C-alpha cells in the first residue's frame, strides 16, 4: 500500500548534511494521476511503502553543505514525479527541486509544476502557433484545460473549448470565458453541422489537445486543419481513439502523445529548459495572465475528505492539501 | 465517365511547338488507386472526360522549341498524378515529366514512379534508420511492400513482413524472402504470444508501415519501439485505426500518414528532390537491388481483361498495359 502520510518527524541534521534539502511542505494538490497511482492503474508505480502526491510547493528549512542553488526560506516545487508531496516535511536531493519566486500566490505555486507545464509544452512543442491562430481542446475545464486557455490567450492564440454538458453549464462557460476562452461548446454541439458557422469567425485549428479519447477525439479531428496535429495527454472516456485512414493519407494529420513525467525525465540532464519554463509561467502569474484553478483547501489531517471529494464526477474545484 | 483510352491520333507538330513533349507510351500499370479514381472513391478526381492511369513509362518522340531537359528517344515517367498514362500517345508539358535512364528494364521503368517512390520516402522521411534497425509492414506483398523489402535490404534495414493467409502462402513467403525479407508472417501469427521470440532475434521496429488499417494496424502498433512511428498509406481493410490512449501517452508513439501524390505536389517548386530520388532508385535497379514486382503484360487493346484481373482478390501479379 501507498502510505498517504509519512511520519511527521523532522529529519535530523545528519540527513541533510550533503546534497539533501530539508523542505517543509506548504500545499499539495490531489491530481487525477495521483489517484490512479494509488489505484495501481498508472504507468508510474513507486516502490512501496511510498508517500502519495506528485505536485506541491514547499519552503526550504535547511540545506546540506554541498547544496549551492537553494537556501533556507526559498520556495521549491518538484522537478520530477514521485517525490511524494502529501506530507509535512521531507529531505529531498537538490536536483529534484526547482526554485520558485516567493511572491506568487500559494495556490498558484502549489499547482504550477504539472498542469500549466503540460499546457505550455503542448502549446509550444508540436505546432508553431502565433497570434490569430486557433487551437481546439476537450476537457477544457480541467486543470490543464484552464491553463491552456490562459497561456494561449497570453500568446494571442484563440481557443475553442469543448466541455461535457452539466447542470451548471452556464456557470462553467462564464468562468472559462473570463479566463480568456474564445469559444466554449459542449460535446453535443461539436457534432452538429452548425460548427461550420463557428469556422467563419475563427480559423480552423492547427492543434487539437485531447484529454478524453473516444468520440470526442474523433470529432475534434474532423475540425482540425490539413496537416494539423492532435496531441493526446489523457483518456477520461476510457475509450481508444478511432481515426479514419483518410485523415492520415489525404488530410495528413499527425497524432502524437504527451506526458509531462516523461518530458521531465528526458530533460533530466538539461534542467535549464524546466527552470526556464517555470520562470516563463511565473512571469505570466505576475502579469495576472495565469491564475490557479478553482481550489478547495483542506488541512492535511482531513486528507480522507479531500480524496473522496477529488473522485466525484463534475468536480470543478481542485482539492489542495495544506500543511 | 473516365474514358480509358484516348484517341490514337498522333498529335500534330503545332501542339508540341513550345513547352510540349510528344510522348509515345510504352507500358503503364493498373494500380489500386487508378481503380478507385475510376470508381469515384479516390481523393483525386480529374475533370471529365479524362484518361485513366497515373503511372507508366513513355519515350519522347518530339519536343517543343522551349524544351531543354528532354530530347527525342529519352525515356520519361510522370512527375505528377493525373497525367493519364493508359494511351498510346500524348503531348505532356515538360515540367510534368522526369527523365529516366534507358538501360533499366521496361517493367521496372513502368512501375518506378509510384510504389518504389512511396517506399523510399516512407523509409527515409519519418525515422532515421540505419543498418541493423528493423521496420514492420503489413500488405507486404503489395507493390509498395515489395519495394520496401528491397530498398530496406539495400540499406541494411531488417523487415518484418505481415501478409494475409492464403492458399499459396509458402510460395509468397519464399518470393518475399528471396527479395530480402528478414521475416514473413501472417496476420494471425502477429497476434500470437510467440511474437516475443521473434524480438529475441531482431530489434523492435522503430517504424511501422500500414496499408491495411483496422486490427492489423493495432497489432503492429503493439510491437513498435517506445517513441516509434506508424505511417499509414492505405486502408485495404476499409476499417479505421483504433489506438489505445496509453500508446500515445506512455509509449509516445507517433501516427502519421503518407500520400505520394501530395508529396509530389508539395515538391512542385523543387523538382530536384524528385529527380534525385528517381536517380537513387535507378541506381538500385542497376545494382540488382530493386526489381519490378511480378507483372502480367497485357496489350492495351485488351484493357478490359487487365482491369478485371486487377480487381480480383489475392492477385500477386500487377497488370501492366503495353502499347
Coordinates of C-alpha atoms in Angstrom, one line a residue:
Chain A
X1 CA 0.0 0.0 0.0
X2 CA 0.9 3.6 -0.5
X3 CA 1.1 5.4 2.8
X4 CA -0.6 8.7 2.2
X5 CA 1.2 10.4 5.0
X6 CA 4.8 10.0 6.1
X7 CA 5.7 10.3 9.7
X8 CA 5.8 13.9 10.9
X9 CA 9.2 13.6 12.4
X10 CA 11.5 16.4 11.3
X11 CA 14.6 14.9 9.5
X12 CA 17.7 15.2 11.6
X13 CA 20.7 17.4 10.6
X14 CA 22.8 14.4 9.6
X15 CA 20.3 13.5 6.8
X16 CA 20.7 16.9 5.2
X17 CA 24.5 17.1 5.5
X18 CA 25.5 16.7 1.9
X19 CA 23.2 17.3 -1.1
X20 CA 20.0 17.0 0.9
X21 CA 17.4 19.8 1.3
X22 CA 15.0 19.8 4.2
X23 CA 11.7 21.1 2.9
X24 CA 8.6 22.0 4.9
X25 CA 5.7 21.3 2.5
X26 CA 3.2 24.2 2.4
X27 CA 0.4 23.0 0.0
X28 CA 0.0 20.0 -2.4
X29 CA -2.9 19.3 -4.7
X30 CA -4.7 16.0 -5.4
X31 CA -4.5 15.4 -9.2
X32 CA -6.2 12.5 -11.1
X33 CA -2.8 10.9 -11.8
X34 CA -2.2 10.7 -8.0
X35 CA -5.4 8.8 -7.6
X36 CA -4.5 6.4 -10.5
X37 CA -1.1 5.9 -8.9
X38 CA -2.7 4.8 -5.6
X39 CA -5.2 2.6 -7.5
X40 CA -2.2 0.9 -9.3
X41 CA -3.5 1.8 -12.7
X42 CA -0.9 4.4 -13.6
X43 CA 2.2 3.9 -15.8
X44 CA 4.4 5.0 -12.9
X45 CA 4.2 2.9 -9.7
X46 CA 6.6 3.8 -6.9
X47 CA 8.2 1.2 -4.7
X48 CA 6.2 0.6 -1.6
X49 CA 5.8 1.9 1.0
X50 CA 5.6 5.3 -0.7
X51 CA 4.2 8.8 0.0
X52 CA 1.4 10.0 -2.3
X53 CA 1.3 13.2 -4.2
X54 CA 3.4 14.4 -7.2
X55 CA 3.0 18.2 -7.1
X56 CA 3.1 20.9 -4.5
X57 CA 5.1 23.7 -3.1
X58 CA 7.4 23.7 0.0
X59 CA 9.7 26.0 1.8
X60 CA 13.4 25.2 2.4
X61 CA 14.2 24.9 6.1
X62 CA 17.8 23.8 5.9
X63 CA 20.3 22.7 3.2
X64 CA 23.2 20.3 3.1
X65 CA 26.8 21.5 2.8
X66 CA 27.0 20.7 -1.0
X67 CA 23.8 22.5 -1.9
X68 CA 24.5 25.6 -3.9
X69 CA 21.3 26.6 -5.7
X70 CA 18.9 26.7 -2.7
X71 CA 18.9 28.4 0.7
X72 CA 16.6 28.4 3.7
X73 CA 13.4 30.3 3.0
X74 CA 13.3 29.5 -0.7
X75 CA 10.1 28.2 -2.2
X76 CA 10.5 25.0 -4.2
X77 CA 8.4 22.7 -6.4
X78 CA 9.3 19.1 -7.6
X79 CA 11.4 18.8 -10.8
X80 CA 10.2 15.1 -11.0
X81 CA 7.2 13.0 -10.4
X82 CA 7.2 10.5 -7.4
X83 CA 8.6 12.8 -4.8
X84 CA 5.7 12.3 -2.5
X85 CA 4.3 15.7 -1.6
X86 CA 1.5 14.8 0.7
X87 CA 3.5 15.2 4.0
X88 CA 4.6 17.9 6.3
X89 CA 8.4 17.6 5.9
X90 CA 10.9 15.8 3.7
X91 CA 14.5 15.7 2.8
X92 CA 14.8 15.8 -1.0
X93 CA 18.0 15.9 -3.0
X94 CA 18.9 19.3 -4.6
X95 CA 18.5 18.2 -8.2
X96 CA 14.8 17.1 -7.6
X97 CA 13.8 20.6 -6.8
X98 CA 13.2 23.8 -8.7
X99 CA 13.2 27.2 -7.0
X100 CA 10.2 29.4 -7.3
X101 CA 9.8 33.2 -6.7
X102 CA 8.1 33.7 -3.3
X103 CA 5.8 36.4 -4.5
X104 CA 3.3 34.3 -6.4
X105 CA 0.1 33.1 -4.7
X106 CA 0.4 29.9 -2.7
X107 CA -2.3 28.0 -4.7
X108 CA -0.6 29.1 -8.0
X109 CA 2.7 27.8 -6.7
X110 CA 1.2 24.5 -5.5
X111 CA -0.4 23.8 -8.9
X112 CA 2.2 25.1 -11.3
X113 CA 4.6 22.2 -12.0
X114 CA 2.2 19.7 -13.6
X115 CA -0.8 21.2 -15.3
X116 CA 0.5 24.6 -16.5
X117 CA 3.7 23.0 -17.6
X118 CA 1.8 20.4 -19.6
X119 CA -0.3 23.1 -21.2
X120 CA 2.8 25.2 -22.0
X121 CA 4.7 22.3 -23.6
X122 CA 1.7 21.2 -25.7
X123 CA 1.1 24.7 -27.0
X124 CA 4.8 25.2 -28.0
X125 CA 6.3 21.8 -28.9
X126 CA 4.1 20.4 -31.6
X127 CA 2.9 23.2 -33.9
X128 CA 4.3 26.7 -34.4
X129 CA 1.4 28.9 -33.4
X130 CA 1.2 32.6 -33.4
X131 CA -1.3 35.4 -32.8
X132 CA -4.6 34.8 -34.6
X133 CA -4.1 31.0 -34.9
X134 CA -6.6 28.8 -33.1
X135 CA -6.5 25.5 -31.2
X136 CA -9.2 23.2 -30.0
X137 CA -9.3 21.2 -26.8
X138 CA -11.7 18.9 -24.9
X139 CA -11.9 18.6 -21.1
X140 CA -11.4 22.4 -21.2
X141 CA -12.5 22.7 -17.6
X142 CA -9.7 20.5 -16.3
X143 CA -6.6 21.9 -14.6
X144 CA -4.6 21.6 -17.9
X145 CA -7.6 22.9 -19.9
X146 CA -7.8 26.1 -17.8
X147 CA -4.0 26.6 -18.1
X148 CA -4.3 26.1 -21.9
X149 CA -6.9 28.8 -22.1
X150 CA -4.9 31.3 -20.2
X151 CA -1.5 30.7 -21.7
X152 CA -3.0 30.6 -25.3
X153 CA -4.8 33.9 -24.6
X154 CA -1.5 35.5 -23.4
X155 CA 0.1 34.3 -26.7
X156 CA -2.8 35.7 -28.8
X157 CA -4.0 32.2 -29.7
X158 CA -7.7 31.7 -29.9
X159 CA -9.1 28.6 -28.0
X160 CA -12.1 26.5 -29.0
X161 CA -13.1 24.8 -25.7
X162 CA -15.2 21.6 -25.5
X163 CA -16.7 20.5 -22.2
X164 CA -19.3 18.0 -21.2
X165 CA -22.9 19.2 -20.7
X166 CA -23.7 19.5 -17.0
X167 CA -26.2 21.0 -14.6
X168 CA -24.2 24.3 -14.0
X169 CA -23.1 24.6 -17.7
X170 CA -23.6 28.4 -17.9
X171 CA -21.5 29.0 -14.8
X172 CA -18.6 26.9 -16.2
X173 CA -18.9 28.6 -19.6
X174 CA -18.8 32.0 -18.0
X175 CA -15.7 31.1 -15.9
X176 CA -13.8 29.8 -18.9
X177 CA -14.7 32.9 -20.9
X178 CA -13.5 35.1 -18.1
X179 CA -10.2 33.2 -18.3
X180 CA -9.8 34.1 -22.0
X181 CA -11.6 31.3 -23.9
X182 CA -12.7 32.4 -27.4
X183 CA -15.4 29.8 -27.7
X184 CA -16.9 27.2 -25.2
X185 CA -19.1 24.4 -26.5
X186 CA -20.4 21.1 -25.4
X187 CA -19.5 17.7 -26.8
X188 CA -23.0 17.6 -28.4
X189 CA -22.6 20.9 -30.1
X190 CA -19.2 19.7 -31.5
X191 CA -21.1 17.1 -33.6
X192 CA -23.6 19.5 -35.1
X193 CA -23.4 20.9 -38.7
X194 CA -23.6 24.4 -37.1
X195 CA -19.9 24.0 -36.3
X196 CA -19.2 25.3 -39.8
X197 CA -20.6 28.7 -38.7
X198 CA -18.1 28.8 -36.0
X199 CA -15.3 28.5 -38.5
X200 CA -16.5 31.6 -40.3
X201 CA -15.4 33.5 -37.2
X202 CA -12.3 31.7 -36.2
X203 CA -9.7 29.8 -38.3
X204 CA -9.7 26.0 -38.3
X205 CA -7.3 24.8 -35.5
X206 CA -3.9 23.6 -36.4
X207 CA -3.6 21.9 -33.0
X208 CA -6.1 19.8 -31.0
X209 CA -5.4 18.8 -27.4
X210 CA -7.2 15.6 -26.4
X211 CA -7.7 14.5 -22.8
X212 CA -10.8 12.4 -23.4
X213 CA -10.4 9.9 -26.3
X214 CA -13.3 8.0 -27.9
X215 CA -15.8 10.0 -29.9
X216 CA -14.7 13.3 -28.6
X217 CA -11.3 12.9 -30.1
X218 CA -12.7 11.7 -33.5
X219 CA -14.9 14.8 -33.6
X220 CA -12.1 17.2 -32.8
X221 CA -10.0 15.6 -35.5
X222 CA -12.7 16.3 -38.1
X223 CA -12.3 20.0 -37.5
X224 CA -8.5 20.5 -37.5
X225 CA -6.7 21.9 -40.4
X226 CA -5.0 20.0 -43.2
X227 CA -1.6 18.8 -41.8
X228 CA -2.7 19.7 -38.3
X229 CA -1.7 17.8 -35.1
X230 CA -3.7 16.2 -32.3
X231 CA -1.9 15.6 -29.1
X232 CA -3.4 13.1 -26.6
X233 CA -2.5 13.6 -23.0
X234 CA -5.4 11.9 -21.2
X235 CA -8.2 9.3 -21.7
X236 CA -11.0 10.3 -19.5
X237 CA -13.6 8.4 -21.6
X238 CA -11.6 5.2 -21.1
X239 CA -12.1 4.6 -24.9
X240 CA -9.4 4.3 -27.6
X241 CA -9.0 6.8 -30.4
X242 CA -10.7 5.8 -33.7
X243 CA -9.2 7.5 -36.7
X244 CA -10.3 7.1 -40.3
X245 CA -7.5 6.1 -42.6
X246 CA -8.3 9.0 -44.9
X247 CA -7.4 11.5 -42.2
X248 CA -3.8 10.2 -42.3
X249 CA -3.5 9.9 -46.1
X250 CA -5.5 12.7 -47.5
X251 CA -5.6 15.2 -44.6
X252 CA -2.0 14.4 -43.5
X253 CA -2.9 14.8 -39.8
X254 CA -0.3 13.9 -37.2
X255 CA -1.2 12.1 -34.0
X256 CA 1.1 12.5 -31.0
X257 CA 1.1 12.0 -27.3
X258 CA 2.4 14.0 -24.3
X259 CA 3.3 13.0 -20.8
X260 CA 4.9 15.7 -18.5
X261 CA 6.6 13.0 -16.4
X262 CA 8.4 11.6 -19.5
X263 CA 9.3 15.1 -20.7
X264 CA 10.9 15.8 -17.3
X265 CA 12.8 12.5 -17.4
X266 CA 14.0 13.3 -20.9
X267 CA 15.3 16.7 -19.7
X268 CA 17.0 15.4 -16.6
X269 CA 20.4 16.3 -18.0
X270 CA 19.2 19.7 -19.1
X271 CA 17.3 21.2 -16.2
X272 CA 17.6 24.7 -17.8
X273 CA 14.6 24.0 -20.0
X274 CA 12.5 23.2 -17.0
X275 CA 13.6 26.2 -14.9
X276 CA 13.2 28.4 -18.0
X277 CA 9.6 27.2 -18.4
X278 CA 8.8 27.7 -14.7
X279 CA 10.2 31.3 -15.0
X280 CA 8.1 32.0 -18.0
X281 CA 5.0 30.7 -16.2
X282 CA 5.8 32.7 -13.1
X283 CA 6.0 35.8 -15.4
X284 CA 2.5 35.1 -16.6
X285 CA 1.3 34.8 -13.0
X286 CA 3.0 38.1 -12.2
X287 CA 1.2 39.8 -15.1
X288 CA -2.2 38.3 -13.9
X289 CA -2.4 36.2 -17.1
X290 CA -2.2 32.8 -15.3
X291 CA -4.1 32.0 -12.2
X292 CA -4.6 28.9 -10.1
X293 CA -7.7 26.8 -11.0
X294 CA -10.6 26.9 -8.6
X295 CA -9.3 25.2 -5.4
X296 CA -10.6 23.9 -2.1
X297 CA -8.1 24.0 0.6
X298 CA -8.2 21.1 3.0
X299 CA -6.0 20.6 6.1
X300 CA -3.6 17.6 5.6
X301 CA -5.2 15.8 8.6
X302 CA -8.6 15.7 6.7
X303 CA -7.0 14.0 3.6
X304 CA -9.8 11.4 3.5
X305 CA -12.4 14.1 2.9
X306 CA -10.2 15.6 0.2
X307 CA -9.5 12.3 -1.5
X308 CA -13.2 11.5 -1.6
X309 CA -14.1 14.9 -3.0
X310 CA -11.5 14.6 -5.7
X311 CA -13.0 11.4 -7.1
X312 CA -16.6 12.8 -7.5
X313 CA -17.7 13.5 -11.1
X314 CA -18.0 17.1 -12.4
X315 CA -15.9 18.4 -9.5
X316 CA -14.8 21.8 -10.8
X317 CA -12.7 22.6 -7.7
X318 CA -9.2 21.0 -7.2
X319 CA -8.6 19.7 -3.7
X320 CA -5.4 21.1 -2.2
X321 CA -3.9 19.7 1.0
X322 CA -2.4 22.5 3.2
X323 CA 0.1 21.7 5.9
Chain B
X1 CA -17.1 9.0 -67.2
X2 CA -13.4 8.5 -67.5
X3 CA -12.5 7.4 -70.9
X4 CA -9.9 4.7 -70.5
X5 CA -8.3 5.2 -73.9
X6 CA -7.7 8.5 -75.7
X7 CA -7.9 8.6 -79.4
X8 CA -4.9 7.1 -81.1
X9 CA -4.4 10.1 -83.3
X10 CA -0.7 11.3 -83.2
X11 CA -0.6 14.9 -82.0
X12 CA 0.3 17.3 -84.8
X13 CA 3.5 19.3 -84.7
X14 CA 1.8 22.6 -83.8
X15 CA 0.7 21.1 -80.5
X16 CA 4.3 20.4 -79.4
X17 CA 5.7 23.7 -80.6
X18 CA 6.5 25.4 -77.3
X19 CA 6.9 23.5 -74.0
X20 CA 5.0 20.4 -75.2
X21 CA 6.6 17.0 -75.3
X22 CA 5.1 14.3 -77.6
X23 CA 5.5 11.0 -75.8
X24 CA 4.7 7.6 -77.1
X25 CA 3.7 5.5 -74.1
X26 CA 5.5 2.1 -73.8
X27 CA 3.9 0.5 -70.7
X28 CA 1.6 1.6 -67.9
X29 CA 0.4 -0.5 -64.8
X30 CA -3.0 -0.7 -63.3
X31 CA -2.7 0.3 -59.6
X32 CA -5.4 0.1 -57.0
X33 CA -5.6 4.0 -56.8
X34 CA -6.4 4.0 -60.6
X35 CA -9.4 1.8 -60.0
X36 CA -10.5 3.9 -57.0
X37 CA -10.2 7.0 -59.2
X38 CA -12.5 5.5 -61.9
X39 CA -14.9 4.3 -59.1
X40 CA -15.0 7.9 -57.9
X41 CA -13.9 6.9 -54.4
X42 CA -10.4 8.5 -54.6
X43 CA -9.4 11.8 -53.1
X44 CA -8.2 12.9 -56.5
X45 CA -10.9 13.1 -59.2
X46 CA -9.9 14.5 -62.6
X47 CA -12.2 16.7 -64.7
X48 CA -14.1 14.5 -67.1
X49 CA -13.6 13.3 -69.8
X50 CA -10.2 12.0 -68.6
X51 CA -7.7 9.3 -69.5
X52 CA -7.1 6.7 -66.8
X53 CA -3.7 5.7 -65.4
X54 CA -1.3 7.6 -63.2
X55 CA 2.0 5.7 -63.8
X56 CA 3.9 4.4 -66.7
X57 CA 6.9 4.9 -68.9
X58 CA 7.0 6.5 -72.4
X59 CA 9.5 7.5 -75.0
X60 CA 9.9 11.1 -76.3
X61 CA 9.1 11.4 -80.0
X62 CA 9.4 15.1 -80.5
X63 CA 9.9 18.2 -78.2
X64 CA 8.7 21.8 -78.5
X65 CA 11.1 24.6 -79.2
X66 CA 11.3 25.7 -75.5
X67 CA 12.0 22.3 -74.1
X68 CA 15.6 22.0 -72.8
X69 CA 15.7 18.9 -70.5
X70 CA 14.4 16.3 -72.9
X71 CA 15.1 15.1 -76.4
X72 CA 13.6 12.5 -78.8
X73 CA 14.5 9.0 -77.7
X74 CA 14.5 9.8 -73.9
X75 CA 12.5 7.6 -71.6
X76 CA 10.2 9.6 -69.3
X77 CA 7.9 8.9 -66.3
X78 CA 5.2 11.2 -64.8
X79 CA 6.3 13.7 -62.2
X80 CA 2.6 14.1 -61.2
X81 CA -0.6 12.1 -60.8
X82 CA -3.5 12.5 -63.2
X83 CA -1.4 12.6 -66.4
X84 CA -3.4 9.7 -67.9
X85 CA -1.0 7.0 -68.9
X86 CA -3.3 4.4 -70.4
X87 CA -2.9 5.6 -74.1
X88 CA -0.6 5.2 -77.0
X89 CA 0.4 8.9 -77.4
X90 CA 0.1 12.2 -75.6
X91 CA 1.6 15.7 -75.5
X92 CA 2.6 16.5 -72.0
X93 CA 4.2 19.7 -70.7
X94 CA 7.9 19.4 -69.9
X95 CA 7.6 20.0 -66.2
X96 CA 5.2 17.1 -65.7
X97 CA 7.9 14.6 -66.8
X98 CA 11.0 13.1 -65.3
X99 CA 13.8 11.6 -67.5
X100 CA 14.8 8.0 -66.8
X101 CA 17.9 6.1 -67.9
X102 CA 17.1 3.9 -70.9
X103 CA 19.1 0.9 -69.6
X104 CA 16.7 -0.2 -66.9
X105 CA 14.1 -3.0 -67.7
X106 CA 10.8 -1.8 -69.2
X107 CA 8.7 -3.2 -66.4
X108 CA 10.9 -1.6 -63.8
X109 CA 10.6 1.8 -65.5
X110 CA 6.8 1.4 -65.9
X111 CA 6.4 0.8 -62.1
X112 CA 9.0 3.0 -60.6
X113 CA 7.4 6.4 -60.0
X114 CA 4.6 5.5 -57.5
X115 CA 5.3 2.4 -55.4
X116 CA 9.1 2.4 -55.1
X117 CA 9.0 6.2 -54.5
X118 CA 6.4 5.7 -51.8
X119 CA 8.5 3.0 -50.2
X120 CA 11.7 5.2 -50.4
X121 CA 10.0 8.3 -48.8
X122 CA 8.4 6.3 -46.0
X123 CA 11.7 4.6 -45.2
X124 CA 13.6 7.9 -45.1
X125 CA 11.3 10.8 -44.1
X126 CA 9.8 9.7 -40.7
X127 CA 12.5 7.9 -38.7
X128 CA 16.3 7.9 -39.0
X129 CA 17.1 4.3 -39.7
X130 CA 20.4 2.6 -40.2
X131 CA 21.9 -0.8 -40.6
X132 CA 20.6 -3.3 -38.0
X133 CA 17.4 -1.3 -37.4
X134 CA 14.1 -3.0 -38.2
X135 CA 10.8 -2.0 -39.5
X136 CA 7.4 -3.8 -39.7
X137 CA 4.9 -3.6 -42.5
X138 CA 1.6 -5.1 -43.4
X139 CA 0.4 -5.8 -47.0
X140 CA 4.0 -6.8 -47.5
X141 CA 3.2 -8.5 -50.8
X142 CA 1.8 -5.3 -52.4
X143 CA 3.8 -3.3 -54.9
X144 CA 4.9 -0.8 -52.2
X145 CA 5.5 -3.7 -49.8
X146 CA 7.9 -5.5 -52.2
X147 CA 9.7 -2.2 -52.9
X148 CA 10.0 -1.6 -49.1
X149 CA 11.6 -5.0 -48.6
X150 CA 14.2 -4.4 -51.4
X151 CA 15.1 -0.8 -50.6
X152 CA 15.3 -1.6 -46.8
X153 CA 17.6 -4.6 -47.6
X154 CA 19.8 -2.4 -49.7
X155 CA 20.1 0.0 -46.7
X156 CA 20.8 -2.9 -44.2
X157 CA 17.4 -2.5 -42.5
X158 CA 15.7 -5.7 -41.5
X159 CA 12.0 -6.0 -42.5
X160 CA 9.3 -7.8 -40.6
X161 CA 6.6 -8.5 -43.2
X162 CA 3.0 -9.3 -42.5
X163 CA 0.7 -10.8 -45.1
X164 CA -2.8 -12.3 -45.2
X165 CA -3.0 -16.1 -45.0
X166 CA -3.8 -17.5 -48.5
X167 CA -3.8 -20.8 -50.5
X168 CA -0.3 -20.3 -51.9
X169 CA 1.2 -18.9 -48.7
X170 CA 4.6 -20.7 -48.9
X171 CA 5.1 -19.5 -52.5
X172 CA 4.6 -15.9 -51.5
X173 CA 6.8 -16.2 -48.4
X174 CA 9.6 -17.7 -50.5
X175 CA 9.3 -14.9 -53.0
X176 CA 9.4 -12.2 -50.3
X177 CA 12.4 -13.9 -48.6
X178 CA 14.2 -14.0 -52.0
X179 CA 13.7 -10.3 -52.3
X180 CA 15.4 -9.7 -49.0
X181 CA 12.7 -10.0 -46.3
X182 CA 14.1 -10.9 -42.9
X183 CA 10.8 -12.3 -41.6
X184 CA 7.4 -13.0 -43.2
X185 CA 4.4 -13.8 -41.1
X186 CA 0.6 -13.9 -41.4
X187 CA -1.8 -11.5 -39.7
X188 CA -2.8 -14.4 -37.4
X189 CA 0.8 -15.0 -36.3
X190 CA 1.1 -11.3 -35.5
X191 CA -1.4 -11.7 -32.7
X192 CA 0.3 -14.7 -31.0
X193 CA 2.4 -14.5 -27.9
X194 CA 5.2 -16.3 -29.8
X195 CA 5.9 -12.9 -31.3
X196 CA 8.2 -12.2 -28.3
X197 CA 10.5 -14.9 -29.6
X198 CA 10.9 -13.1 -32.9
X199 CA 12.1 -10.0 -31.0
X200 CA 14.9 -12.0 -29.4
X201 CA 16.3 -12.2 -33.0
X202 CA 15.5 -8.8 -34.4
X203 CA 15.2 -5.4 -32.6
X204 CA 11.7 -4.0 -32.1
X205 CA 10.8 -1.8 -35.1
X206 CA 11.1 2.0 -34.9
X207 CA 8.9 2.3 -37.9
X208 CA 5.6 0.6 -38.9
X209 CA 4.2 1.0 -42.4
X210 CA 0.4 0.5 -42.5
X211 CA -1.6 -0.2 -45.7
X212 CA -4.4 -2.1 -44.1
X213 CA -5.9 -0.3 -41.0
X214 CA -8.3 -2.0 -38.5
X215 CA -6.9 -4.8 -36.3
X216 CA -3.8 -5.2 -38.4
X217 CA -2.6 -1.7 -37.6
X218 CA -3.4 -2.0 -33.9
X219 CA -1.4 -5.2 -33.7
X220 CA 1.6 -3.7 -35.5
X221 CA 1.5 -0.7 -33.1
X222 CA 1.8 -3.1 -30.1
X223 CA 5.2 -4.2 -31.4
X224 CA 6.9 -0.9 -32.3
X225 CA 9.5 0.6 -30.1
X226 CA 8.9 3.4 -27.5
X227 CA 8.7 6.7 -29.4
X228 CA 8.3 4.8 -32.7
X229 CA 6.3 6.0 -35.7
X230 CA 3.5 4.3 -37.7
X231 CA 2.9 5.7 -41.2
X232 CA -0.5 4.9 -42.8
X233 CA -0.6 5.0 -46.6
X234 CA -3.5 2.7 -47.4
X235 CA -6.7 1.2 -45.8
X236 CA -7.3 -2.1 -47.5
X237 CA -9.4 -3.5 -44.6
X238 CA -11.7 -0.4 -45.0
X239 CA -11.7 0.0 -41.2
X240 CA -10.4 2.9 -39.2
X241 CA -7.4 2.7 -36.9
X242 CA -8.1 2.1 -33.3
X243 CA -5.4 3.3 -30.9
X244 CA -5.3 3.0 -27.1
X245 CA -4.7 6.3 -25.4
X246 CA -1.8 4.7 -23.4
X247 CA 0.1 4.2 -26.7
X248 CA 0.2 8.0 -27.1
X249 CA 0.9 9.0 -23.5
X250 CA 3.1 6.3 -22.1
X251 CA 4.7 4.8 -25.3
X252 CA 4.9 8.2 -27.1
X253 CA 4.1 6.7 -30.5
X254 CA 3.7 9.0 -33.4
X255 CA 1.0 8.3 -36.0
X256 CA 1.4 9.9 -39.4
X257 CA 0.2 9.5 -43.0
X258 CA 1.8 9.5 -46.4
X259 CA 0.4 10.1 -49.9
X260 CA 2.9 10.2 -52.8
X261 CA 0.6 12.5 -54.8
X262 CA 0.6 15.1 -52.1
X263 CA 4.4 14.8 -51.7
X264 CA 4.9 15.4 -55.4
X265 CA 2.5 18.5 -55.2
X266 CA 4.4 19.8 -52.2
X267 CA 7.7 19.5 -54.1
X268 CA 6.4 21.1 -57.3
X269 CA 8.8 24.0 -56.9
X270 CA 11.7 21.8 -56.1
X271 CA 11.8 19.0 -58.7
X272 CA 15.4 18.2 -57.7
X273 CA 14.2 16.1 -54.8
X274 CA 12.0 14.0 -57.1
X275 CA 14.7 13.6 -59.8
X276 CA 17.3 12.8 -57.1
X277 CA 15.1 10.1 -55.7
X278 CA 14.4 8.6 -59.2
X279 CA 18.2 8.6 -59.7
X280 CA 18.8 6.8 -56.4
X281 CA 16.1 4.2 -57.3
X282 CA 17.6 3.6 -60.7
X283 CA 21.0 3.1 -59.1
X284 CA 19.4 0.3 -57.0
X285 CA 17.9 -1.2 -60.2
X286 CA 21.3 -1.1 -61.9
X287 CA 22.9 -2.9 -58.9
X288 CA 20.1 -5.6 -59.0
X289 CA 18.8 -4.5 -55.6
X290 CA 15.4 -3.3 -56.9
X291 CA 13.3 -5.2 -59.4
X292 CA 9.8 -4.8 -60.7
X293 CA 7.0 -6.7 -58.9
X294 CA 5.6 -9.7 -60.6
X295 CA 3.8 -8.4 -63.7
X296 CA 1.4 -9.6 -66.3
X297 CA 1.8 -7.7 -69.6
X298 CA -1.5 -7.2 -71.4
X299 CA -1.8 -5.4 -74.8
X300 CA -3.6 -2.1 -74.4
X301 CA -6.5 -3.2 -76.6
X302 CA -7.3 -6.0 -74.0
X303 CA -7.6 -3.4 -71.2
X304 CA -10.9 -4.9 -70.1
X305 CA -9.3 -8.2 -69.3
X306 CA -6.5 -6.4 -67.4
X307 CA -8.9 -4.3 -65.4
X308 CA -10.9 -7.3 -64.4
X309 CA -7.8 -9.2 -63.4
X310 CA -6.5 -6.3 -61.3
X311 CA -9.7 -6.3 -59.1
X312 CA -9.6 -10.0 -58.1
X313 CA -8.5 -10.7 -54.5
X314 CA -5.1 -12.2 -53.8
X315 CA -3.7 -11.2 -57.2
X316 CA 0.0 -11.3 -56.8
X317 CA 0.8 -10.1 -60.3
X318 CA 0.4 -6.5 -61.3
X319 CA -1.4 -5.9 -64.6
X320 CA 0.7 -3.8 -67.0
X321 CA -0.7 -2.4 -70.2
X322 CA 1.8 -2.4 -73.1
X323 CA 1.3 -0.2 -76.1

